[in-house]
XYZ file of C-alpha atoms in Angstrom:
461
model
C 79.406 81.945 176.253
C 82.199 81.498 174.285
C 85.921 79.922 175.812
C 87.774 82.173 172.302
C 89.327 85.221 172.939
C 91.326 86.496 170.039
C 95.252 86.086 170.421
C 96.571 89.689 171.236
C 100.017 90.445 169.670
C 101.651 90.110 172.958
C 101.032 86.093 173.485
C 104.499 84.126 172.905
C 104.405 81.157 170.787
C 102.851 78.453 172.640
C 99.750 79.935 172.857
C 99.876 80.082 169.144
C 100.675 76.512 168.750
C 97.903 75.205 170.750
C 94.536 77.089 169.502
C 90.976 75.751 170.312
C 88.977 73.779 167.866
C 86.996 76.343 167.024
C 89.563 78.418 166.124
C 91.018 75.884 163.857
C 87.488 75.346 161.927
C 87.575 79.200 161.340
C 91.106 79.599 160.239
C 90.399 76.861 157.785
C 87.495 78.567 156.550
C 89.620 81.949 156.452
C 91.940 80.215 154.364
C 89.560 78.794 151.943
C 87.765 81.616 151.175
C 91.303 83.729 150.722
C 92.245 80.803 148.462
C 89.171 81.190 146.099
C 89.735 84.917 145.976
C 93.081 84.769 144.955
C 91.874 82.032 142.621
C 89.548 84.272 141.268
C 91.666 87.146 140.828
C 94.255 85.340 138.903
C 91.546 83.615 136.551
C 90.189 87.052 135.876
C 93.520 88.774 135.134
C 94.650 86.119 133.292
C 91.440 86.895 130.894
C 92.186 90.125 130.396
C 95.821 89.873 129.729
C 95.219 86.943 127.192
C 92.172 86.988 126.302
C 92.612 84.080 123.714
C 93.526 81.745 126.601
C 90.406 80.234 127.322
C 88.771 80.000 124.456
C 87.687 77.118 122.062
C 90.710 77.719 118.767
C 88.663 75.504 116.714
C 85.868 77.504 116.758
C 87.005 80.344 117.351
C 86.660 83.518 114.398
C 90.042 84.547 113.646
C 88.448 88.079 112.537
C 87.412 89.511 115.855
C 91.080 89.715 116.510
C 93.168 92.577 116.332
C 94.955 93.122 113.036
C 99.170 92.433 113.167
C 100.761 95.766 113.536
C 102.277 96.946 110.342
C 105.314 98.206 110.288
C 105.289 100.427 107.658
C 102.034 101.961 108.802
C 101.817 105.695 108.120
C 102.379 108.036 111.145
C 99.071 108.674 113.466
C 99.433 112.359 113.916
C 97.104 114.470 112.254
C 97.684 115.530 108.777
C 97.340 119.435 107.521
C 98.064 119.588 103.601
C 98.101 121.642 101.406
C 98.113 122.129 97.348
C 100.631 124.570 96.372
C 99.661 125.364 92.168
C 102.508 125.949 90.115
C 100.769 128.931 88.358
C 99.973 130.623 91.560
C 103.378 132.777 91.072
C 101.642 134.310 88.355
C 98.308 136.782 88.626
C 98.022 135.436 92.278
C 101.547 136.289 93.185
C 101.284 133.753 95.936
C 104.516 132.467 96.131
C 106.593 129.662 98.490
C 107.644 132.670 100.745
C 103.791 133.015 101.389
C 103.252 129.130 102.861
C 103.415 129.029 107.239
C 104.787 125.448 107.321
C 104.120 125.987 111.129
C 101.027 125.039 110.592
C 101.700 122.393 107.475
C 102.767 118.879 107.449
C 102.193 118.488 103.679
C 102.545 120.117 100.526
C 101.506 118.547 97.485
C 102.683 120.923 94.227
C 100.186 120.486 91.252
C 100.986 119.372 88.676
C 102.927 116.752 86.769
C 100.998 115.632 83.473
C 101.641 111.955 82.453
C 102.058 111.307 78.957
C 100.431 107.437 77.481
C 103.955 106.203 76.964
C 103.929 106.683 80.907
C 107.105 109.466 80.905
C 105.799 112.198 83.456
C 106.946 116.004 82.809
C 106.487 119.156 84.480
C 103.993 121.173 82.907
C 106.084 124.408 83.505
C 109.276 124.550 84.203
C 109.956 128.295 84.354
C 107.952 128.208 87.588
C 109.097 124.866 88.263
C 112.016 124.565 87.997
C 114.434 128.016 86.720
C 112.927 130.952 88.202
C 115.233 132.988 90.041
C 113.625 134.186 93.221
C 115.251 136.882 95.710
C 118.201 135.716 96.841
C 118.543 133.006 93.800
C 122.549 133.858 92.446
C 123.031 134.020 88.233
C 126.370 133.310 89.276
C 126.036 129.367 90.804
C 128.447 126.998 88.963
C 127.134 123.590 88.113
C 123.665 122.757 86.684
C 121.643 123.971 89.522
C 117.648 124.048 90.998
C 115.781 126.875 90.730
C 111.948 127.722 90.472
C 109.280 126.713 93.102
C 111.229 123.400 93.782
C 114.416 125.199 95.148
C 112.492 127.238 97.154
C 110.730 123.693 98.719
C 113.513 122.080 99.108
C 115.254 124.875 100.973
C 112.328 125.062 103.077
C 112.030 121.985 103.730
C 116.049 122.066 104.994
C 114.184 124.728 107.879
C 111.330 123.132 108.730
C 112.374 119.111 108.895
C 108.587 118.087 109.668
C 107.464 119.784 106.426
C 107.250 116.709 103.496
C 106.518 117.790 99.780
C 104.938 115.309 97.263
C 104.470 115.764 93.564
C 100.932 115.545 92.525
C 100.377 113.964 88.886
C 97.385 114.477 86.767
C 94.116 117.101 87.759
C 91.179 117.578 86.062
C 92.644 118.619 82.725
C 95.701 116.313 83.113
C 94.334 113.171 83.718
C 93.389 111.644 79.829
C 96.118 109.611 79.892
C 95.683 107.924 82.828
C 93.639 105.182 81.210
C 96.161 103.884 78.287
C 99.374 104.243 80.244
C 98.074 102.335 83.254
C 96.874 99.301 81.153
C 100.547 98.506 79.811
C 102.745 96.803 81.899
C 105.727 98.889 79.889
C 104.241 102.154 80.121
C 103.773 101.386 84.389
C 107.290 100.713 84.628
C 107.623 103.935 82.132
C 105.747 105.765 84.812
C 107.040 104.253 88.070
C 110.881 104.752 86.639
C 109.864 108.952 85.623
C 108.521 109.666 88.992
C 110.639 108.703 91.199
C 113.439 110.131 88.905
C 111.408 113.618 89.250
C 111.584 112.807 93.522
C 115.034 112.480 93.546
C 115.994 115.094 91.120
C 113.714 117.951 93.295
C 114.301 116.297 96.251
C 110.840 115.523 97.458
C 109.105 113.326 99.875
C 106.734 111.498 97.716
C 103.631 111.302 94.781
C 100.570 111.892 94.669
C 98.068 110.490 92.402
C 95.723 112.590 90.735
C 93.760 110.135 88.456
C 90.112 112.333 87.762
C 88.305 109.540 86.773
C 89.071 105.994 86.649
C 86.028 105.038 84.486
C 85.236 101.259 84.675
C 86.095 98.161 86.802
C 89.085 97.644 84.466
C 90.506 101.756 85.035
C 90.148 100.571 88.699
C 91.483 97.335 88.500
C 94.822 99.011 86.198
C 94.918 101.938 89.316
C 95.287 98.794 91.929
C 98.335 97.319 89.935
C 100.461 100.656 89.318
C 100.140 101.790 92.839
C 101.261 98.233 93.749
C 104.296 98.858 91.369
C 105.043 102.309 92.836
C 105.070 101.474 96.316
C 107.423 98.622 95.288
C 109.486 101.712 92.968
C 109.761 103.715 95.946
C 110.428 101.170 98.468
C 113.426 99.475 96.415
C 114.643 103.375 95.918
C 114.524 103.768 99.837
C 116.216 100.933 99.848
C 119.303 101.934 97.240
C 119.953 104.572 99.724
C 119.843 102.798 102.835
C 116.896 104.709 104.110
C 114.303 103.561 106.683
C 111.764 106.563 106.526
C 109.015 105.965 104.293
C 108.440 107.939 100.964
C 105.094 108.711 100.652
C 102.479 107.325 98.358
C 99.375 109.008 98.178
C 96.130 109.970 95.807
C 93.720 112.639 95.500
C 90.569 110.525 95.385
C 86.771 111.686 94.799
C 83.571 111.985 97.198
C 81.241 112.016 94.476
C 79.345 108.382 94.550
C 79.304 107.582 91.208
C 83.165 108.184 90.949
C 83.921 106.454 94.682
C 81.984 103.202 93.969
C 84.060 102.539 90.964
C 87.292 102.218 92.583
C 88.841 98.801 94.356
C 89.570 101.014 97.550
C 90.510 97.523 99.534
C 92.726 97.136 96.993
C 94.421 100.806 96.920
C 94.227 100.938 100.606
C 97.421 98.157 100.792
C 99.600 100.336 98.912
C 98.366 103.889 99.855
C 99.710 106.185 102.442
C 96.479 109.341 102.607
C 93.585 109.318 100.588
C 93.229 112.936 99.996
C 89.189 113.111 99.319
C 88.516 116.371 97.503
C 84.938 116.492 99.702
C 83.918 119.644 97.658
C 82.474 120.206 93.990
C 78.914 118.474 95.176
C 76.805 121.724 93.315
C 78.390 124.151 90.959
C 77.235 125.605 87.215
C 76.637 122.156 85.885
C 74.204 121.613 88.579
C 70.505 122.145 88.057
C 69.684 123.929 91.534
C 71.806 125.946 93.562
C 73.354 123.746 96.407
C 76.393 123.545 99.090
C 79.184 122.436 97.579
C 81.145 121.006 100.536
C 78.884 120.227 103.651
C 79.527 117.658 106.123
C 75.572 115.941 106.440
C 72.384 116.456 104.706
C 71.789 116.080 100.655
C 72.068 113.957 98.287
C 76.230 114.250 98.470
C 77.818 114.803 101.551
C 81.498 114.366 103.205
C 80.144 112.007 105.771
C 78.460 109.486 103.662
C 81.453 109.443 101.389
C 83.800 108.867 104.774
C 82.142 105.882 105.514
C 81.991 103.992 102.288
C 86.002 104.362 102.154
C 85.914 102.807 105.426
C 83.708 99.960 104.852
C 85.761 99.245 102.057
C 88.355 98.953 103.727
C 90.150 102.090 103.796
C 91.593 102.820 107.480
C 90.235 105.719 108.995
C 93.737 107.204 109.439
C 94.439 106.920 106.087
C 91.180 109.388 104.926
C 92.504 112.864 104.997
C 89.475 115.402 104.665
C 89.759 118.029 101.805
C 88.547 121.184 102.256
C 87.745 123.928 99.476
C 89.460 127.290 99.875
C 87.069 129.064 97.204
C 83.532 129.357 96.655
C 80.698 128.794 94.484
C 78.315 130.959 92.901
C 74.886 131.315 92.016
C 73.168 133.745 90.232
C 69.639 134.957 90.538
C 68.314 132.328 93.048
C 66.494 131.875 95.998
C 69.121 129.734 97.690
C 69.416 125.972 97.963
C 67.622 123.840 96.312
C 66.353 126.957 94.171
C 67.033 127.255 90.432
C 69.630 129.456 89.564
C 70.735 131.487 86.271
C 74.723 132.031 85.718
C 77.305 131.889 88.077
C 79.018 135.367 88.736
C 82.467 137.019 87.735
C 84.523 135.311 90.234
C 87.664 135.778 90.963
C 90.098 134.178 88.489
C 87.579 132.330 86.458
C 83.826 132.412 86.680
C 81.485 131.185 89.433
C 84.493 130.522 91.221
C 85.509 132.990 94.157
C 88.983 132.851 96.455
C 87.952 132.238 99.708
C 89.735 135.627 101.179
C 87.125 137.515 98.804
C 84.043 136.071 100.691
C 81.603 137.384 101.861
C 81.659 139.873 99.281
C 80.262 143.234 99.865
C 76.805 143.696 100.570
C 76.024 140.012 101.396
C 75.046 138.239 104.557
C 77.357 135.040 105.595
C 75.136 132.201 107.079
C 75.777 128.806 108.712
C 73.663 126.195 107.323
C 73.848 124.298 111.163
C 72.243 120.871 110.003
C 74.205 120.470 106.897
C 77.528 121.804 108.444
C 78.151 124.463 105.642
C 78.454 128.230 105.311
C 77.154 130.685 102.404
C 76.585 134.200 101.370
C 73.434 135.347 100.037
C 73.034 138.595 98.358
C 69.134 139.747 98.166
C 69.430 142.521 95.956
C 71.264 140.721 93.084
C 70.260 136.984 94.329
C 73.769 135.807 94.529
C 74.135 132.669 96.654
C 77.588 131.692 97.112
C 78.920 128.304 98.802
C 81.866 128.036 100.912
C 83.556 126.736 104.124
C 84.097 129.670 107.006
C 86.224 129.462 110.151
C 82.931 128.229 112.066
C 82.325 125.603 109.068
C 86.197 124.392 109.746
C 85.825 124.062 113.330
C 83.196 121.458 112.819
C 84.952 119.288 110.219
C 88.128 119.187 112.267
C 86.165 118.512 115.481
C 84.574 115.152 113.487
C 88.208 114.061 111.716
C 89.241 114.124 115.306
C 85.793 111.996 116.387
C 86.090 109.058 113.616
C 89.878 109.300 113.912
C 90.626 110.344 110.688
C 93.873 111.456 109.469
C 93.586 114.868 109.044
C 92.515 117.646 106.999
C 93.551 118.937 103.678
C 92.917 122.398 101.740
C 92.340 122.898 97.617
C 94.544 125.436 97.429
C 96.916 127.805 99.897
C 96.951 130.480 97.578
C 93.384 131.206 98.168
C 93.480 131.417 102.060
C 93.946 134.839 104.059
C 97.897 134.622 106.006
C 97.637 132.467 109.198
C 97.875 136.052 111.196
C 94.452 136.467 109.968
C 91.624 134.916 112.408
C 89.474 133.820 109.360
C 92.164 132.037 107.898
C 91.074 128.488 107.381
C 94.553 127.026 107.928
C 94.836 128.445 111.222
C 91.377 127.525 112.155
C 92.055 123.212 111.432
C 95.623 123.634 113.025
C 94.047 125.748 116.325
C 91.173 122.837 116.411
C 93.572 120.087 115.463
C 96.827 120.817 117.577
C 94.426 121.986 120.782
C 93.206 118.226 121.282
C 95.790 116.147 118.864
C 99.221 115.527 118.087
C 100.652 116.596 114.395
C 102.273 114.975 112.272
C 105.741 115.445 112.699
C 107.408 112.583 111.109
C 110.829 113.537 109.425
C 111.058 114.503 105.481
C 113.513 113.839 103.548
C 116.518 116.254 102.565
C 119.743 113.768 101.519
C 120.204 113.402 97.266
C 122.879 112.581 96.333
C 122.285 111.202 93.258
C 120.143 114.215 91.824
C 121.079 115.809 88.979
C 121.128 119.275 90.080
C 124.502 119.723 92.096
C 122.706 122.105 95.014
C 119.923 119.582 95.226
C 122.676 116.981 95.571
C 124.803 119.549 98.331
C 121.594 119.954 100.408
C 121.514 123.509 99.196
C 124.671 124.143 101.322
């Protein structure tokens, strides 16, 4: 039988200065055991808070560390953009007054053309630039903005998350990419004409629209005048004491034999987005009828392009996801894979059908669920048409959210039904997008004072 009985609170302090021995043999072990715990505790805290603490420097591999934060890294919020065509005034009548920049974080107006000598000029500047729209005075003294870009810019002024970038080049604009980009003179040429264009229309940034660099050298040429852009730009942020980033950016292709051409390490140090136009895989120069945007499956798709960017090392947050807003025909097929024969009226030129036309009458819209792609298919005439549908839309923005992409973009707004529309596409990525992300809400620009037009330079006051 035991002599210890256990103190009770109630004992004054001799009793507590006198214990048994066997109460001293416990307390020690009480406090050795509490020492190793606490020893314990702070060893493994102090691992997780630096884990670099413990380990051997010499050998240790400098590469499974965490990259320095850059400070000039490009906001994380989710990108929706959007090409606005200068000629969609026209037959489309789809005018600036038609955009919802609620649900737009970028607009990128095609298109400058580049010239060899490396001077860049709008390709119309009726549209561009002098069109009165309602509300426009004849009356304003001073040399003054009109055109698309006055209705940007005032837009812009309204919606202050809303940037606008100037896209150079497109498929039929692009020939003199090669020559001018091989010069150092025609660069600077280039850089200088740009960023004059920015600050006279008082934009955001440019986008690069170079459709095709051909050969290691084209590549190696696209690496050193993005280089001397970003440097353009940033010395013109700095002239005007500005901290917020203008934007550098480039529409950029999915097709393999285009993607594996470029240095995209190499662009990825000067770029902002890489726009990839993940559409065009099948169309009339095709020799079966195919999807011409889907997310898996075939011999292109958006995913397998995706992850070559990123393993050559493009951040994921820089790959913004382009998304067609038209369709492609077939004529007299069976469907994928099948041989077809012509491509339809369309809708503005053939084979090629706005995306607010589809399905057309008569035809049965289908999800292809493996591939991730929609199409109508017409039995009586045969007509297979590819395109992406609200359900199709869902699905991409649901995997730019999963590999943390930065966000989706649409070839063109014109083409889309209005955001009050449930099929529109736009309001399907910003519902999917703004449900489970944040935006991108990072500021645009709006002071030019050095513009030439005089209410460019007033902030349209």
């Amino acid at each position: 039988m035991s002599n210890y009985s256990p103190l009770s609170v109630s004992e004054d302090e001799s009793n507590t200065k006198a214990p048994s021995r066997q109460i001293n043999n416990r307390g020690n072990l009480r406090r050795l055991l509490l020492t190793l715990v606490f020893f314990t505790l702070a060893i493994v805290t102090l691992w997780n808070i630096v884990p670099g603490l413990f380990l051997n420097v010499k050998n240790f591999d400098e590469n499974t560390l965490a990259p320095p934060m850059d400070l000039n890294t490009p906001s994380r919020g989710k990108v929706i953009a959007g090409y606005f065509v200068s000629w969609g005034i026209y037959a489309r009548a789809f005018t600036v007054s038609d955009l919802d920049p609620s649900k737009l974080s970028h607009i990128l107006y095609a298109f400058a053309e580049p010239n060899a000598d490396g001077t860049v000029i709008l390709k119309d500047p009726w549209a561009d630039t002098d069109k009165h729209f309602d509300g426009d005075s004849w009356n304003d003294s001073g040399n003054n903005l009109y055109g698309n870009f006055k209705q940007l810019g005032l837009l812009k002024k309204k919606n202050r998350h809303l940037k606008v970038s100037l896209s150079i080049g497109g498929w039929t604009l692009s020939k003199n990419f090669p020559a001018m980009a091989a010069h150092k003179a025609s660069r600077h040429k280039f850089v200088e004409s740009s960023i004059a264009l920015l600050n006279d229309l008082g934009l955001d940034g440019l986008d690069i629209d170079w459709e095709y660099p051909e050969n290691n050298k084209d590549a190696h040429n696209y690496v050193t005048l993005l280089q001397e852009l970003r440097q353009g730009l940033d010395e013109y942020a700095s002239s005007k004491r500005e901290t917020n980033r203008y934007l550098l950016t480039a529409a950029v292709p999915a097709g393999e034999s285009k993607y594996r051409i470029l240095d995209l390490n190499g662009m990825s140090r000067y770029l902002d987005h890489f726009y990839l136009m993940a559409y065009d895989f099948c169309g009339s120069w095709s020799d079966a009828a195919g999807h011409q945007a889907n997310l898996y499956a075939g011999d292109l798709n958006i995913d397998m392009a995706v992850r070559h960017y990123i393993e050559h090392g493009v951040s994921a947050h820089k790959i913004v996801v382009g998304m067609p807003m038209y369709g492609r025909a077939f004529r007299n097929t069976s469907g994928v894979g099948g041989a077809f024969n012509g491509v339809g009226e369309g809708t503005w030129e053939e084979g090629v059908y706005d995306y607010k036309k589809l399905p057309p009458e008569h035809a049965d819209e289908i999800v292809d669920h493996v591939a991730v792609a929609a199409y109508s298919y017409n039995s009586k005439n045969k007509e297979f048409i590819s395109y992406d549908n609200p359900h199709v839309i869902a699905r991409k923005a649901q995997y730019i959210v999963a590999m943390g992409l930065g966000g989706g973009m649409f070839w063109e707004l014109s083409a889309d039904h209005p955001t009050d529309n449930e099929r529109s596409l736009l309001r399907t990525v910003y519902n999917e997008l703004h449900g489970v992300t944040e935006l991108d809400r990072t500021p645009n620009h709006i002071s030019f004072p050095n513009s030439k037009y005089d209410n460019v330079k007033a902030g349209f006051e």
